[in-house]
């Protein structure tokens, strides 16, 4: 069985393209993946740009991660690169300086230098090693381009403005997003795998600090008004993708409803083998006081913030990010196309070209 393993959801969620049951004629055989996003798909960008991420960081999965673009020393880019970094947003001015426009610029620079180095290798074959850890120039048009970004645009807005203003900003956010897709298409990208934004109102961190409990919560315990904004974002994103399919004639764009997948997991947590979805494994929040994951504090002789003993029973790792176990559940749920439009598995997502729609 031939395996192509791809990491795209957080430092711990993986997309594994398994070619075995599917005929060669039906499988796309993507030679590389280029990922753009935030901490939901950061596999080392933060540690490369700022400081090393301390364990635990999903080592127990023992899976090959995409090399972070910012961590270029000794990296292997033959199967793609990850431009995602923690806190990134689509618009500039949020939590991170590495917003989507910067990530696209990094990709364009990466592609330009890859082609230059490839040409130098061919021209000076005797002077260069036969093993160069860069993709083949032809791989850029055959690769799959994945996106999981936008949640921080909403989160930052909720923290610094009002929900009505966040909702009003959605068209501008998505205009910037579609501009990025156009840029990549102009550079030869054809296969796009795009996640919508998740149920931000279900993050335990959000619920803890929400002042209108319990009236503003839904039956699952999520903040209904924030989830309404997320759903509006997703509705407009899906409309934008419909237009992109018409404009980008030779593209294959898959819209993945990660919102529904995550909400299903949260709302049926016990059925899926998890505990209370509003509890988290690591860190502590109380009345504006925070203890980050990896740290502890003692209040009235009681220690807070210590990681739980069994993360496999938790959906949330630190109140914001999902655990390994939750991410594996999500990956298994979305890879077969059950939450996709069109409903095709990821390894066949190159077969629904816009010219056929």
Tab-separated table of C-alpha atoms in Angstrom, residues 160-299:
chain	number	residue	atom	x	y	z
A	160	UNK	CA	-11.812	43.948	20.697
A	161	UNK	CA	-15.122	44.972	19.100
A	162	UNK	CA	-18.779	43.971	19.134
A	163	UNK	CA	-20.345	40.961	17.433
A	164	UNK	CA	-22.182	43.243	14.990
A	165	UNK	CA	-18.859	44.729	13.877
A	166	UNK	CA	-17.360	41.270	13.480
A	167	UNK	CA	-20.270	40.244	11.288
A	168	UNK	CA	-19.897	43.428	9.217
A	169	UNK	CA	-16.200	42.660	8.630
A	170	UNK	CA	-16.839	39.262	7.031
A	171	UNK	CA	-17.061	40.502	3.400
A	172	UNK	CA	-13.680	42.241	3.686
A	173	UNK	CA	-12.114	39.182	5.305
A	174	UNK	CA	-13.345	36.931	2.509
A	175	UNK	CA	-12.327	39.383	-0.220
A	176	UNK	CA	-8.770	39.067	1.068
A	177	UNK	CA	-9.110	35.300	1.164
A	178	UNK	CA	-10.332	35.012	-2.426
A	179	UNK	CA	-7.540	37.348	-3.530
A	180	UNK	CA	-5.066	34.845	-2.074
A	181	UNK	CA	-6.691	32.008	-4.030
A	182	UNK	CA	-6.464	34.079	-7.220
A	183	UNK	CA	-2.769	34.717	-6.556
A	184	UNK	CA	-2.042	31.017	-6.175
A	185	UNK	CA	-4.091	30.129	-9.238
A	186	UNK	CA	-2.101	32.652	-11.273
A	187	UNK	CA	1.036	30.859	-10.073
A	188	UNK	CA	-0.276	27.537	-11.367
A	189	UNK	CA	-2.089	26.134	-8.323
A	190	UNK	CA	-5.134	24.098	-9.313
A	191	UNK	CA	-6.185	21.882	-6.384
A	192	UNK	CA	-7.604	23.600	-3.306
A	193	UNK	CA	-8.861	22.029	-0.056
A	194	UNK	CA	-10.544	24.751	2.021
A	195	UNK	CA	-11.878	24.360	5.568
A	196	UNK	CA	-14.574	26.702	6.764
A	197	UNK	CA	-14.277	28.077	10.292
A	198	UNK	CA	-15.168	26.009	13.336
A	199	UNK	CA	-17.746	26.608	16.090
A	200	UNK	CA	-15.748	29.260	17.911
A	201	UNK	CA	-18.516	29.597	20.484
A	202	UNK	CA	-17.802	26.036	21.632
A	203	UNK	CA	-14.221	26.687	22.729
A	204	UNK	CA	-14.060	26.265	26.523
A	205	UNK	CA	-11.872	29.381	26.722
A	206	UNK	CA	-14.645	31.418	25.095
A	207	UNK	CA	-17.365	29.941	27.286
A	208	UNK	CA	-15.448	30.551	30.529
A	209	UNK	CA	-15.053	34.261	29.817
A	210	UNK	CA	-18.551	34.758	28.372
A	211	UNK	CA	-20.564	37.096	30.649
A	212	UNK	CA	-24.079	36.071	29.595
A	213	UNK	CA	-24.135	32.504	30.918
A	214	UNK	CA	-26.369	30.546	30.895
A	215	UNK	CA	-28.904	32.499	28.830
A	216	UNK	CA	-26.605	32.894	25.821
A	217	UNK	CA	-25.644	29.225	25.603
A	218	UNK	CA	-27.222	26.586	23.397
A	219	UNK	CA	-28.167	23.063	24.470
A	220	UNK	CA	-24.577	21.877	23.991
A	221	UNK	CA	-23.175	24.653	26.175
A	222	UNK	CA	-21.792	26.757	23.310
A	223	UNK	CA	-22.155	30.521	22.863
A	224	UNK	CA	-24.958	30.719	20.319
A	225	UNK	CA	-24.346	34.301	19.141
A	226	UNK	CA	-20.675	33.618	18.351
A	227	UNK	CA	-21.564	30.440	16.501
A	228	UNK	CA	-24.146	32.388	14.503
A	229	UNK	CA	-21.378	34.713	13.303
A	230	UNK	CA	-19.224	31.688	12.434
A	231	UNK	CA	-22.082	30.176	10.428
A	232	UNK	CA	-22.583	33.472	8.579
A	233	UNK	CA	-18.861	33.508	7.796
A	234	UNK	CA	-19.155	29.985	6.420
A	235	UNK	CA	-22.229	30.813	4.352
A	236	UNK	CA	-20.454	33.719	2.702
A	237	UNK	CA	-17.287	31.649	2.246
A	238	UNK	CA	-19.245	28.949	0.440
A	239	UNK	CA	-20.775	31.587	-1.844
A	240	UNK	CA	-17.300	32.947	-2.595
A	241	UNK	CA	-16.079	29.464	-3.473
A	242	UNK	CA	-18.988	29.005	-5.885
A	243	UNK	CA	-17.888	32.171	-7.675
A	244	UNK	CA	-14.249	31.069	-7.634
A	245	UNK	CA	-15.165	27.823	-9.374
A	246	UNK	CA	-16.726	29.814	-12.202
A	247	UNK	CA	-13.828	32.264	-12.441
A	248	UNK	CA	-10.954	29.782	-12.111
A	249	UNK	CA	-11.893	27.446	-14.923
A	250	UNK	CA	-9.269	24.774	-14.356
A	251	UNK	CA	-9.446	24.677	-10.577
A	252	UNK	CA	-10.674	21.868	-8.343
A	253	UNK	CA	-11.905	23.496	-5.135
A	254	UNK	CA	-13.193	21.396	-2.247
A	255	UNK	CA	-15.117	23.158	0.526
A	256	UNK	CA	-14.847	21.250	3.811
A	257	UNK	CA	-17.474	21.852	6.484
A	258	UNK	CA	-15.187	21.530	9.490
A	259	UNK	CA	-17.767	23.467	11.515
A	260	UNK	CA	-20.289	20.648	11.265
A	261	UNK	CA	-17.653	17.993	11.934
A	262	UNK	CA	-16.450	19.749	15.086
A	263	UNK	CA	-19.951	20.523	16.317
A	264	UNK	CA	-20.948	16.900	15.833
A	265	UNK	CA	-17.970	15.806	17.912
A	266	UNK	CA	-18.720	18.306	20.677
A	267	UNK	CA	-22.468	17.690	20.802
A	268	UNK	CA	-22.035	13.896	20.874
A	269	UNK	CA	-18.864	13.819	22.964
A	270	UNK	CA	-19.836	10.964	25.267
A	271	UNK	CA	-21.083	8.860	22.371
A	272	UNK	CA	-17.696	9.322	20.681
A	273	UNK	CA	-15.831	8.198	23.801
A	274	UNK	CA	-14.961	11.608	25.260
A	275	UNK	CA	-15.881	13.338	28.508
A	276	UNK	CA	-17.390	16.781	29.100
A	277	UNK	CA	-16.547	18.820	25.951
A	278	UNK	CA	-16.312	22.032	27.987
A	279	UNK	CA	-13.472	20.720	30.138
A	280	UNK	CA	-9.876	20.834	28.948
A	281	UNK	CA	-6.723	18.920	29.722
A	282	UNK	CA	-4.055	21.547	30.314
A	283	UNK	CA	-3.895	25.106	31.664
A	284	UNK	CA	-6.283	27.082	33.858
A	285	UNK	CA	-8.520	30.148	33.456
A	286	UNK	CA	-10.358	31.905	36.269
A	287	UNK	CA	-11.765	35.448	36.388
A	288	UNK	CA	-9.273	36.782	33.860
A	289	UNK	CA	-6.320	34.975	35.425
A	290	UNK	CA	-4.607	32.525	33.091
A	291	UNK	CA	-2.111	29.736	33.584
A	292	UNK	CA	-0.705	28.650	30.231
A	293	UNK	CA	-0.347	25.007	29.334
A	294	UNK	CA	3.014	23.784	30.591
A	295	UNK	CA	2.859	25.977	33.684
A	296	UNK	CA	1.176	25.580	37.066
A	297	UNK	CA	0.129	27.815	39.914
A	298	UNK	CA	-0.889	27.218	43.525
A	299	UNK	CA	-3.964	28.937	44.960
